[in-house]
Short mmCIF file of C-alpha atoms in Angstrom, two decimals:
data_model
loop_
_atom_site.label_atom_id
_atom_site.label_comp_id
_atom_site.label_asym_id
_atom_site.label_seq_id
_atom_site.Cartn_x
_atom_site.Cartn_y
_atom_site.Cartn_z
CA UNK A 1 19.74 -3.97 37.27
CA UNK A 2 20.73 -5.91 34.16
CA UNK A 3 24.52 -5.99 33.95
CA UNK A 4 26.30 -6.91 30.72
CA UNK A 5 29.93 -7.35 29.81
CA UNK A 6 31.61 -8.33 26.55
CA UNK A 7 33.55 -11.32 25.28
CA UNK A 8 35.76 -10.25 22.34
CA UNK A 9 36.21 -12.70 19.47
CA UNK A 10 37.36 -11.53 16.10
CA UNK A 11 35.67 -8.44 14.72
CA UNK A 12 32.25 -9.14 16.22
CA UNK A 13 32.36 -10.49 19.79
CA UNK A 14 29.33 -11.15 22.00
CA UNK A 15 27.53 -9.49 24.91
CA UNK A 16 27.61 -11.50 28.13
CA UNK A 17 24.92 -11.27 30.81
CA UNK A 18 26.32 -11.26 34.37
CA UNK A 19 23.94 -12.60 37.05
CA UNK A 20 24.60 -13.13 40.77
CA UNK A 21 22.72 -15.29 43.25
CA UNK A 22 23.42 -15.09 47.01
CA UNK A 23 22.40 -18.26 48.85
CA UNK A 24 22.96 -20.00 52.13
CA UNK A 25 26.05 -22.14 52.52
CA UNK A 26 29.75 -22.05 53.22
CA UNK A 27 31.11 -18.67 51.98
CA UNK A 28 32.61 -19.18 48.54
CA UNK A 29 32.44 -17.79 45.02
CA UNK A 30 31.47 -20.02 42.09
CA UNK A 31 31.69 -18.82 38.48
CA UNK A 32 29.77 -20.79 35.86
CA UNK A 33 29.48 -20.22 32.13
CA UNK A 34 32.63 -21.57 30.45
CA UNK A 35 35.03 -19.04 32.00
CA UNK A 36 38.77 -19.27 31.31
CA UNK A 37 41.54 -18.97 33.88
CA UNK A 38 41.69 -15.17 33.82
CA UNK A 39 37.94 -14.89 34.49
CA UNK A 40 38.06 -17.45 37.31
CA UNK A 41 40.98 -15.63 38.90
CA UNK A 42 38.83 -12.49 38.96
CA UNK A 43 37.04 -14.02 41.98
CA UNK A 44 40.05 -13.23 44.16
CA UNK A 45 40.72 -9.83 42.59
CA UNK A 46 37.06 -8.92 43.00
CA UNK A 47 36.97 -10.03 46.67
CA UNK A 48 40.03 -7.96 47.61
CA UNK A 49 38.91 -4.94 45.57
CA UNK A 50 35.48 -4.90 47.22
CA UNK A 51 36.92 -5.07 50.74
CA UNK A 52 39.71 -2.56 50.05
CA UNK A 53 37.12 -0.14 48.64
CA UNK A 54 35.23 -0.06 51.93
CA UNK A 55 32.40 -2.46 51.02
CA UNK A 56 31.49 -5.69 52.76
CA UNK A 57 31.86 -8.89 50.81
CA UNK A 58 28.80 -11.11 51.32
CA UNK A 59 29.27 -13.86 53.90
CA UNK A 60 27.20 -16.21 51.80
CA UNK A 61 27.72 -18.58 48.92
CA UNK A 62 28.00 -16.44 45.78
CA UNK A 63 27.03 -17.94 42.42
CA UNK A 64 28.00 -15.90 39.37
CA UNK A 65 26.51 -16.93 36.04
CA UNK A 66 27.90 -15.73 32.70
CA UNK A 67 25.54 -16.38 29.82
CA UNK A 68 25.28 -17.56 27.11
CA UNK A 69 26.71 -20.59 28.87
CA UNK A 70 28.22 -22.22 25.77
CA UNK A 71 30.32 -19.15 24.85
CA UNK A 72 33.88 -19.15 26.15
CA UNK A 73 34.67 -16.04 28.23
CA UNK A 74 38.27 -14.84 28.26
CA UNK A 75 40.30 -11.99 29.66
CA UNK A 76 40.30 -9.70 32.70
CA UNK A 77 37.67 -7.33 31.30
CA UNK A 78 34.96 -9.04 33.36
CA UNK A 79 36.41 -7.98 36.76
CA UNK A 80 34.42 -4.78 37.20
CA UNK A 81 31.17 -6.30 35.94
CA UNK A 82 31.45 -9.20 38.38
CA UNK A 83 32.22 -6.92 41.34
CA UNK A 84 29.32 -4.55 40.59
CA UNK A 85 26.96 -7.47 40.06
CA UNK A 86 27.83 -8.77 43.54
CA UNK A 87 27.35 -5.34 45.13
CA UNK A 88 24.09 -4.92 43.20
CA UNK A 89 22.80 -8.26 44.52
CA UNK A 90 23.57 -7.16 48.07
CA UNK A 91 21.69 -3.86 47.71
CA UNK A 92 18.52 -5.27 46.14
CA UNK A 93 16.80 -5.27 49.53
CA UNK A 94 17.30 -1.49 49.74
CA UNK A 95 14.05 0.00 48.39
CA UNK A 96 15.55 3.37 47.37
CA UNK A 97 18.41 1.67 45.51
CA UNK A 98 16.02 -0.72 43.75
CA UNK A 99 13.84 2.15 42.55
CA UNK A 100 16.84 3.95 41.04
CA UNK A 101 18.23 0.92 39.22
CA UNK A 102 15.21 -1.27 38.46
CA UNK A 103 14.94 -2.41 34.82
CA UNK A 104 18.16 -0.59 33.89
CA UNK A 105 20.56 -2.24 31.45
CA UNK A 106 24.22 -1.25 31.48
CA UNK A 107 27.48 -2.38 29.86
CA UNK A 108 30.42 -2.67 32.27
CA UNK A 109 34.06 -3.41 31.41
CA UNK A 110 37.30 -3.01 33.30
CA UNK A 111 40.10 -4.82 35.11
CA UNK A 112 40.37 -4.41 38.88
CA UNK A 113 43.50 -3.97 40.92
CA UNK A 114 43.44 -5.34 44.46
CA UNK A 115 43.13 -1.76 45.73
CA UNK A 116 39.92 -1.23 43.75
CA UNK A 117 41.54 0.96 41.08
CA UNK A 118 40.67 0.28 37.45
CA UNK A 119 42.86 -0.61 34.50
CA UNK A 120 41.99 -0.28 30.82
CA UNK A 121 41.02 -3.29 28.73
CA UNK A 122 40.85 -4.00 25.00
CA UNK A 123 37.72 -4.27 22.89
CA UNK A 124 35.73 -1.44 24.54
CA UNK A 125 34.77 0.22 21.25
CA UNK A 126 33.52 -3.09 19.85
CA UNK A 127 31.63 -3.76 23.09
CA UNK A 128 29.97 -0.32 23.07
CA UNK A 129 28.96 -0.63 19.42
CA UNK A 130 27.47 -4.10 20.02
CA UNK A 131 25.64 -2.85 23.11
CA UNK A 132 24.06 0.08 21.23
CA UNK A 133 22.82 -2.34 18.58
CA UNK A 134 21.19 -4.37 21.39
CA UNK A 135 19.48 -1.26 22.83
CA UNK A 136 21.88 -0.68 25.73
CA UNK A 137 22.84 3.00 25.97
CA UNK A 138 24.80 3.22 29.25
CA UNK A 139 28.28 1.94 30.01
CA UNK A 140 30.91 2.20 32.73
CA UNK A 141 34.53 1.83 31.60
CA UNK A 142 38.00 2.69 32.96
CA UNK A 143 39.24 6.22 32.39
CA UNK A 144 41.76 4.92 29.81
CA UNK A 145 38.93 3.64 27.60
CA UNK A 146 36.72 6.73 27.77
CA UNK A 147 37.42 8.03 24.26
CA UNK A 148 36.82 4.78 22.41
CA UNK A 149 33.53 4.23 24.26
CA UNK A 150 32.37 7.80 23.57
CA UNK A 151 33.27 7.35 19.92
CA UNK A 152 30.15 5.18 19.54
CA UNK A 153 27.05 7.22 18.68
CA UNK A 154 24.18 6.74 21.12
CA UNK A 155 26.31 5.49 24.02
CA UNK A 156 26.33 7.40 27.31
CA UNK A 157 29.61 6.81 29.13
CA UNK A 158 30.86 7.13 32.69
CA UNK A 159 34.67 6.87 32.94
CA UNK A 160 35.56 5.56 36.39
CA UNK A 161 38.87 5.52 38.24
CA UNK A 162 37.92 2.95 40.86
CA UNK A 163 35.24 0.58 42.12
CA UNK A 164 33.60 3.14 44.45
CA UNK A 165 32.95 5.60 41.60
CA UNK A 166 31.61 2.79 39.44
CA UNK A 167 29.11 1.66 42.06
CA UNK A 168 27.92 5.21 42.75
CA UNK A 169 27.39 5.74 39.00
CA UNK A 170 24.82 2.91 38.97
CA UNK A 171 22.49 5.19 40.95
CA UNK A 172 23.20 8.42 39.07
CA UNK A 173 22.40 8.22 35.40
CA UNK A 174 22.90 11.98 35.09
CA UNK A 175 26.64 11.38 35.50
CA UNK A 176 26.79 9.63 32.13
CA UNK A 177 27.68 11.75 29.09
CA UNK A 178 27.55 11.26 25.34
CA UNK A 179 30.24 12.25 22.88
CA UNK A 180 30.22 15.78 21.55
CA UNK A 181 29.44 15.79 17.86
CA UNK A 182 32.51 16.82 15.91
CA UNK A 183 32.52 18.57 12.60
CA UNK A 184 32.34 15.42 10.50
CA UNK A 185 30.65 17.51 7.80
CA UNK A 186 33.81 19.60 7.57
CA UNK A 187 35.91 16.47 7.14
CA UNK A 188 33.46 15.32 4.48
CA UNK A 189 33.25 18.56 2.50
CA UNK A 190 36.55 20.33 3.14
CA UNK A 191 38.78 17.23 2.92
CA UNK A 192 40.99 17.93 5.93
CA UNK A 193 44.60 16.76 6.11
CA UNK A 194 46.68 15.98 9.20
CA UNK A 195 49.71 17.95 10.25
CA UNK A 196 52.94 16.61 8.81
CA UNK A 197 56.52 16.62 9.99
CA UNK A 198 59.48 18.17 8.13
CA UNK A 199 60.59 14.64 7.19
CA UNK A 200 57.39 14.29 5.12
CA UNK A 201 58.14 17.27 2.87
CA UNK A 202 58.16 16.12 -0.77
CA UNK A 203 60.04 19.19 -2.03
CA UNK A 204 63.19 17.61 -0.55
CA UNK A 205 63.01 14.70 -3.04
CA UNK A 206 65.07 15.64 -6.09
CA UNK A 207 64.89 14.08 -9.53
CA UNK A 208 61.98 11.69 -8.92
CA UNK A 209 59.11 13.60 -10.51
CA UNK A 210 57.41 10.50 -11.92
CA UNK A 211 57.49 8.67 -8.59
CA UNK A 212 56.05 11.67 -6.75
CA UNK A 213 53.37 12.08 -9.42
CA UNK A 214 52.52 8.38 -9.08
CA UNK A 215 52.23 8.71 -5.31
CA UNK A 216 49.98 11.76 -5.74
CA UNK A 217 47.63 9.83 -8.07
CA UNK A 218 47.73 6.81 -5.75
CA UNK A 219 46.72 8.98 -2.78
CA UNK A 220 43.95 10.68 -4.76
CA UNK A 221 42.33 7.43 -5.95
CA UNK A 222 43.61 4.86 -3.40
CA UNK A 223 45.36 2.92 -6.18
CA UNK A 224 47.92 0.19 -5.47
CA UNK A 225 51.49 1.05 -6.45
CA UNK A 226 54.75 -0.77 -7.15
CA UNK A 227 58.05 1.12 -7.27
CA UNK A 228 61.24 -0.67 -8.25
CA UNK A 229 64.76 0.50 -8.85
CA UNK A 230 68.35 0.20 -7.65
CA UNK A 231 69.18 0.50 -3.94
CA UNK A 232 69.41 4.06 -2.66
CA UNK A 233 67.41 5.67 -5.47
CA UNK A 234 64.74 7.06 -3.10
CA UNK A 235 61.90 4.49 -3.29
CA UNK A 236 61.50 3.90 0.44
CA UNK A 237 62.28 7.52 1.35
CA UNK A 238 59.49 8.81 -0.90
CA UNK A 239 56.89 6.21 0.06
CA UNK A 240 57.48 6.80 3.77
CA UNK A 241 56.36 10.39 3.17
CA UNK A 242 53.10 9.08 1.68
CA UNK A 243 50.94 9.46 4.86
CA UNK A 244 51.25 13.24 4.50
CA UNK A 245 49.18 13.00 1.31
CA UNK A 246 46.31 11.03 2.86
CA UNK A 247 43.16 12.98 3.88
CA UNK A 248 41.53 12.43 7.26
CA UNK A 249 38.91 9.73 7.28
CA UNK A 250 35.22 10.49 7.43
CA UNK A 251 33.42 9.55 10.64
CA UNK A 252 31.97 6.43 9.03
CA UNK A 253 35.40 5.28 7.85
CA UNK A 254 37.00 6.02 11.22
CA UNK A 255 34.44 3.92 13.14
CA UNK A 256 35.62 0.60 11.73
CA UNK A 257 39.28 1.61 12.11
CA UNK A 258 38.78 2.53 15.77
CA UNK A 259 36.97 -0.76 16.39
CA UNK A 260 39.84 -2.79 14.94
CA UNK A 261 42.39 -0.84 16.99
CA UNK A 262 40.31 -1.40 20.11
CA UNK A 263 40.12 -5.15 19.48
CA UNK A 264 43.87 -5.27 18.89
CA UNK A 265 44.51 -3.48 22.19
CA UNK A 266 46.08 -0.43 20.55
CA UNK A 267 45.78 2.95 22.26
CA UNK A 268 42.76 4.93 21.14
CA UNK A 269 43.05 8.66 21.85
CA UNK A 270 41.00 11.76 21.13
CA UNK A 271 42.91 12.14 17.88
CA UNK A 272 41.48 8.83 16.67
CA UNK A 273 38.13 10.51 15.98
CA UNK A 274 38.33 12.00 12.51
CA UNK A 275 41.69 10.33 12.15
CA UNK A 276 44.00 9.19 9.44
CA UNK A 277 44.20 5.57 8.36
CA UNK A 278 47.19 3.59 9.58
CA UNK A 279 50.42 3.32 7.61
CA UNK A 280 51.53 -0.25 8.33
CA UNK A 281 55.06 -1.35 7.42
CA UNK A 282 55.60 -4.98 8.48
CA UNK A 283 59.05 -6.57 8.44
CA UNK A 284 60.04 -8.96 5.66
CA UNK A 285 60.10 -11.89 8.12
CA UNK A 286 56.38 -11.48 8.95
CA UNK A 287 54.41 -14.73 8.92
CA UNK A 288 51.02 -15.37 7.32
CA UNK A 289 49.42 -15.24 10.78
CA UNK A 290 51.05 -11.87 11.46
CA UNK A 291 49.78 -10.46 8.18
CA UNK A 292 46.32 -12.11 8.15
CA UNK A 293 45.63 -12.28 11.87
CA UNK A 294 44.80 -15.27 14.03
CA UNK A 295 45.37 -16.74 17.47
CA UNK A 296 42.76 -18.24 19.78
CA UNK A 297 40.67 -15.06 19.71
CA UNK A 298 41.24 -14.30 16.00
CA UNK A 299 43.11 -11.07 16.67
CA UNK A 300 43.52 -8.70 13.69
CA UNK A 301 46.65 -8.86 11.55
CA UNK A 302 48.44 -6.24 9.47
CA UNK A 303 45.84 -6.39 6.68
CA UNK A 304 43.00 -5.41 9.01
CA UNK A 305 45.10 -2.88 10.92
CA UNK A 306 45.72 -1.23 7.54
CA UNK A 307 41.96 -1.02 6.83
CA UNK A 308 41.16 2.39 5.30
CA UNK A 309 44.90 2.98 5.37
CA UNK A 310 48.10 1.77 3.73
CA UNK A 311 50.05 -1.48 3.80
CA UNK A 312 53.64 -0.80 2.68
CA UNK A 313 55.85 -3.77 1.86
CA UNK A 314 59.42 -2.52 1.64
CA UNK A 315 61.81 -4.93 -0.10
CA UNK A 316 58.67 -6.79 -1.14
CA UNK A 317 60.53 -9.59 -2.94
CA UNK A 318 62.07 -10.62 0.40
CA UNK A 319 58.65 -11.53 1.84
CA UNK A 320 57.64 -15.19 1.77
CA UNK A 321 55.93 -16.25 -1.44
CA UNK A 322 52.94 -17.53 0.56
CA UNK A 323 52.51 -14.09 2.18
CA UNK A 324 52.53 -12.31 -1.18
CA UNK A 325 50.13 -14.82 -2.74
CA UNK A 326 47.73 -14.43 0.17
CA UNK A 327 47.27 -10.70 -0.60
CA UNK A 328 45.29 -11.40 -3.76
CA UNK A 329 41.88 -12.23 -2.25
CA UNK A 330 41.79 -9.37 0.34
CA UNK A 331 42.78 -6.91 -2.39
CA UNK A 332 39.79 -8.07 -4.40
CA UNK A 333 37.15 -8.45 -1.66
CA UNK A 334 38.23 -5.84 0.90
CA UNK A 335 37.84 -8.34 3.76
CA UNK A 336 39.48 -11.40 5.27
CA UNK A 337 37.81 -14.38 6.96
CA UNK A 338 39.53 -16.11 9.90
CA UNK A 339 38.39 -19.45 11.32
CA UNK A 340 39.49 -20.88 14.65
CA UNK A 341 38.08 -23.73 16.77
CA UNK A 342 34.77 -23.99 14.96
CA UNK A 343 34.16 -20.22 14.94
CA UNK A 344 34.83 -17.71 12.20
CA UNK A 345 34.96 -13.94 11.92
CA UNK A 346 35.23 -11.52 9.02
CA UNK A 347 37.54 -8.53 9.38
CA UNK A 348 37.34 -5.57 7.00
CA UNK A 349 40.61 -5.21 5.06
CA UNK A 350 40.06 -2.48 2.48
CA UNK A 351 43.68 -1.33 2.36
CA UNK A 352 45.94 0.36 -0.18
CA UNK A 353 48.97 -1.72 -1.13
CA UNK A 354 52.32 0.01 -1.77
CA UNK A 355 55.39 -2.07 -2.61
CA UNK A 356 59.04 -1.20 -3.17
CA UNK A 357 61.64 -3.63 -4.41
CA UNK A 358 64.91 -3.95 -6.29
CA UNK A 359 64.85 -5.09 -9.94
CA UNK A 360 67.01 -8.13 -9.12
CA UNK A 361 68.76 -9.75 -6.12
CA UNK A 362 71.85 -7.55 -6.50
CA UNK A 363 69.80 -4.47 -7.41
CA UNK A 364 71.71 -3.46 -10.54
CA UNK A 365 69.62 -4.98 -13.32
CA UNK A 366 68.76 -2.30 -15.89
CA UNK A 367 71.19 0.18 -14.37
CA UNK A 368 73.31 1.65 -17.21
CA UNK A 369 76.17 2.66 -14.90
CA UNK A 370 76.58 -0.62 -12.99
CA UNK A 371 76.99 -4.30 -13.80
CA UNK A 372 74.35 -6.83 -12.73
CA UNK A 373 75.93 -10.03 -11.42
CA UNK A 374 72.66 -12.00 -11.32
CA UNK A 375 71.85 -14.78 -13.77
CA UNK A 376 68.67 -14.57 -15.82
CA UNK A 377 67.35 -17.59 -13.93
CA UNK A 378 67.84 -15.90 -10.53
CA UNK A 379 66.16 -12.71 -11.75
CA UNK A 380 63.25 -14.72 -13.12
CA UNK A 381 62.81 -16.57 -9.81
CA UNK A 382 63.10 -13.25 -7.98
CA UNK A 383 60.11 -11.78 -9.87
CA UNK A 384 58.10 -15.00 -9.92
CA UNK A 385 57.55 -14.52 -6.19
CA UNK A 386 55.08 -11.76 -7.07
CA UNK A 387 53.18 -13.88 -9.63
CA UNK A 388 51.10 -12.48 -12.48
CA UNK A 389 47.73 -12.29 -10.66
CA UNK A 390 49.21 -10.16 -7.85
CA UNK A 391 51.03 -7.80 -10.24
CA UNK A 392 47.82 -7.54 -12.27
CA UNK A 393 46.16 -5.95 -9.22
CA UNK A 394 48.82 -3.22 -9.06
CA UNK A 395 47.48 -0.27 -11.06
CA UNK A 396 50.58 1.95 -10.90
CA UNK A 397 54.05 0.58 -11.73
CA UNK A 398 57.03 2.92 -11.62
CA UNK A 399 60.63 2.26 -12.54
CA UNK A 400 62.74 4.51 -10.32
CA UNK A 401 66.13 5.52 -11.71
CA UNK A 402 69.15 6.41 -9.62
CA UNK A 403 69.65 10.17 -9.32
CA UNK A 404 73.15 11.49 -10.07
CA UNK A 405 74.80 13.23 -7.16
CA UNK A 406 75.55 16.31 -9.28
CA UNK A 407 71.96 16.63 -10.50
CA UNK A 408 71.06 20.26 -11.01
CA UNK A 409 67.49 20.73 -12.12
CA UNK A 410 65.83 24.08 -12.62
CA UNK A 411 62.42 22.61 -11.90
CA UNK A 412 61.60 22.78 -8.19
CA UNK A 413 59.74 19.67 -6.93
CA UNK A 414 56.20 20.23 -5.67
CA UNK A 415 55.79 20.64 -1.94
CA UNK A 416 53.51 18.47 0.18
CA UNK A 417 50.98 21.28 0.45
CA UNK A 418 50.92 21.75 -3.33
CA UNK A 419 50.43 18.02 -3.90
CA UNK A 420 47.49 18.03 -1.48
CA UNK A 421 45.49 20.52 -3.56
CA UNK A 422 44.66 18.13 -6.40
CA UNK A 423 44.25 15.20 -3.97
CA UNK A 424 41.62 17.20 -2.06
CA UNK A 425 39.77 17.99 -5.30
CA UNK A 426 39.67 14.31 -6.32
CA UNK A 427 38.73 13.12 -2.82
CA UNK A 428 35.79 15.53 -2.60
CA UNK A 429 34.42 14.33 -5.95
CA UNK A 430 34.77 10.66 -4.99
CA UNK A 431 33.04 11.19 -1.64
CA UNK A 432 30.09 12.71 -3.43
CA UNK A 433 29.96 9.61 -5.64
CA UNK A 434 30.15 7.44 -2.54
CA UNK A 435 33.12 5.30 -3.60
CA UNK A 436 36.84 5.62 -4.21
CA UNK A 437 37.98 5.12 -7.78
CA UNK A 438 40.24 2.14 -7.02
CA UNK A 439 37.27 0.18 -5.64
CA UNK A 440 34.84 0.73 -8.52
CA UNK A 441 33.07 -2.39 -9.81
CA UNK A 442 32.87 -3.26 -13.51
CA UNK A 443 29.37 -1.80 -13.72
CA UNK A 444 30.44 1.40 -11.97
CA UNK A 445 33.46 1.71 -14.28
CA UNK A 446 31.09 1.64 -17.26
CA UNK A 447 28.94 4.37 -15.71
CA UNK A 448 31.66 6.65 -14.29
CA UNK A 449 34.75 6.10 -16.46
CA UNK A 450 33.14 7.02 -19.79
CA UNK A 451 35.53 7.36 -22.77
CA UNK A 452 34.92 9.07 -26.09
CA UNK A 453 35.62 7.25 -29.35
CA UNK A 454 39.14 8.63 -29.68
CA UNK A 455 40.05 7.54 -26.15
CA UNK A 456 38.47 4.09 -26.64
CA UNK A 457 40.51 3.51 -29.81
CA UNK A 458 43.70 4.60 -28.07
CA UNK A 459 43.07 2.27 -25.12
CA UNK A 460 42.26 -0.63 -27.43
CA UNK A 461 45.51 -0.16 -29.35
CA UNK A 462 47.55 0.13 -26.14
CA UNK A 463 45.81 -2.92 -24.74
CA UNK A 464 46.92 -5.02 -27.72
CA UNK A 465 50.42 -3.56 -27.74
CA UNK A 466 51.02 -4.13 -24.02
CA UNK A 467 48.94 -7.34 -23.79
CA UNK A 468 46.70 -5.90 -21.09
CA UNK A 469 44.29 -8.19 -19.29
CA UNK A 470 40.69 -7.09 -18.71
CA UNK A 471 41.67 -6.09 -15.18
CA UNK A 472 44.53 -3.99 -16.58
CA UNK A 473 42.15 -2.21 -18.98
CA UNK A 474 39.80 -1.49 -16.07
CA UNK A 475 42.79 -0.23 -14.08
CA UNK A 476 43.72 2.22 -16.83
CA UNK A 477 40.17 3.59 -16.82
CA UNK A 478 40.19 4.02 -13.04
CA UNK A 479 43.55 5.79 -13.04
CA UNK A 480 42.37 8.08 -15.86
CA UNK A 481 39.21 8.83 -13.86
CA UNK A 482 41.35 9.79 -10.87
CA UNK A 483 43.58 12.06 -12.99
CA UNK A 484 40.48 13.76 -14.40
CA UNK A 485 39.05 14.15 -10.88
CA UNK A 486 42.29 15.76 -9.72
CA UNK A 487 41.76 18.41 -12.40
CA UNK A 488 38.08 18.78 -11.46
CA UNK A 489 36.92 17.61 -14.90
CA UNK A 490 33.70 15.70 -15.55
CA UNK A 491 34.95 13.86 -18.64
CA UNK A 492 38.07 11.80 -19.16
CA UNK A 493 40.24 13.32 -21.87
CA UNK A 494 42.81 11.60 -24.07
CA UNK A 495 45.78 13.05 -22.17
CA UNK A 496 44.39 11.65 -18.90
CA UNK A 497 44.18 8.20 -20.45
CA UNK A 498 47.69 8.47 -21.95
CA UNK A 499 49.16 9.23 -18.54
CA UNK A 500 47.15 6.37 -17.00
CA UNK A 501 48.46 3.87 -19.57
CA UNK A 502 52.00 5.09 -18.97
CA UNK A 503 51.66 4.28 -15.27
CA UNK A 504 49.87 0.97 -15.86
CA UNK A 505 52.10 -0.68 -18.46
CA UNK A 506 55.02 -2.83 -17.40
CA UNK A 507 58.39 -1.02 -17.70
CA UNK A 508 60.72 -2.54 -20.31
CA UNK A 509 63.35 -4.01 -17.96
CA UNK A 510 60.70 -6.31 -16.46
CA UNK A 511 58.63 -7.27 -19.47
CA UNK A 512 60.25 -10.66 -19.78
CA UNK A 513 59.75 -11.48 -16.11
CA UNK A 514 56.29 -10.17 -15.19
CA UNK A 515 52.91 -11.34 -16.40
CA UNK A 516 49.35 -10.15 -16.37
CA UNK A 517 49.74 -6.73 -18.03
#
């Protein structure tokens, strides 16, 4: 029996071979292989769990080797693997047992209680995926981790409640089951949406048609968005409804999301398969480490947890300048590299950035009904925190006006279900292309976002008028492509481009403070 466990580090982690040698000598347990305190303490947990489960602990000197020897092993996830390796070494003299388990390779993870019961551990999805790549197709995990292990294609899983069940499973491969294939094709073709709560109903938002339209386009093409306006005008309220507009992820997209959640120790349930990307809303006091990730094991931060989802920075100007500046590279590359103690890992971080902020420190700049008490210098410093290169990566900019209390509009706002119709149309088209519009490269923009002569002349004139950068011009083309996709059209028409430019240009109140288009 070849027993493997897993040492999580960053996004990748490494398989660890667990070997046991029983030899003559004073009864003791030695663990070699650069084990940390939690792994060394598992000797005592393992001894008690084996005895309390009705097995005999060997009255010999037990040597447990964890290889590769130069890789640091951390955490309590090795408990079950160590205990089963000891019991396996004891039973090797049993001919019938040896015939059932000879040449088998199996992944084992789980934390043991002294009674022999099992507790869930983090990193099981990453461990199962790594094991399948190495040709290992069986694993024993705690009941709590069953779903994330079964989420890996090709892995046969036995969810155990205690040590006795785990040991019996070593001799009964028919007990192991694979995941049932779900209708990923339906998610791919039909563009399914999750259920939404009454609080996520957009028809309740009055007088903010442009903001809602911007959020609809952002959801359809995964474009970054900035909304600014006076306090209480509905920026945060509207953006918090945004998850209701996001389609369920495809199976391929959900795999990386589930792996990151597993590494972070977040609960992975049945609903995580064919799930929606996360909507992350960190506090303004968040540090760079909290946003990027880090720690001794390079745990994921908010950027990676928002992979294939949304990162929403409310009151964005209140975040540290260093945090805002750090967003630029992940927005461009879709990944983030963390380095700790001579090792590095690369986390995927293909997220959608939404930001909401006030136009000035007091919030009244540009408001015709109120007086702004801020000096021009303070307003300039307020907006300089964003910097031109970061704002240049924001495709959709919306100035949100305060809505009068006595507003009486005859036009009924679109409901969430109505907004989803065009988003589904655009999403289906982009999935057939194989890439979301916001992430198109320059070459792909030239191939997909084709403009006729009239549209090219219009964009060129607007580019000069608004001093667009090359990235801003590309952003206009991508937004126009999304608007055309929402209508199911093959070609971008002039009205699509006009709406795109309207969303991309900098609103007048901020022209003197923002840069980069």
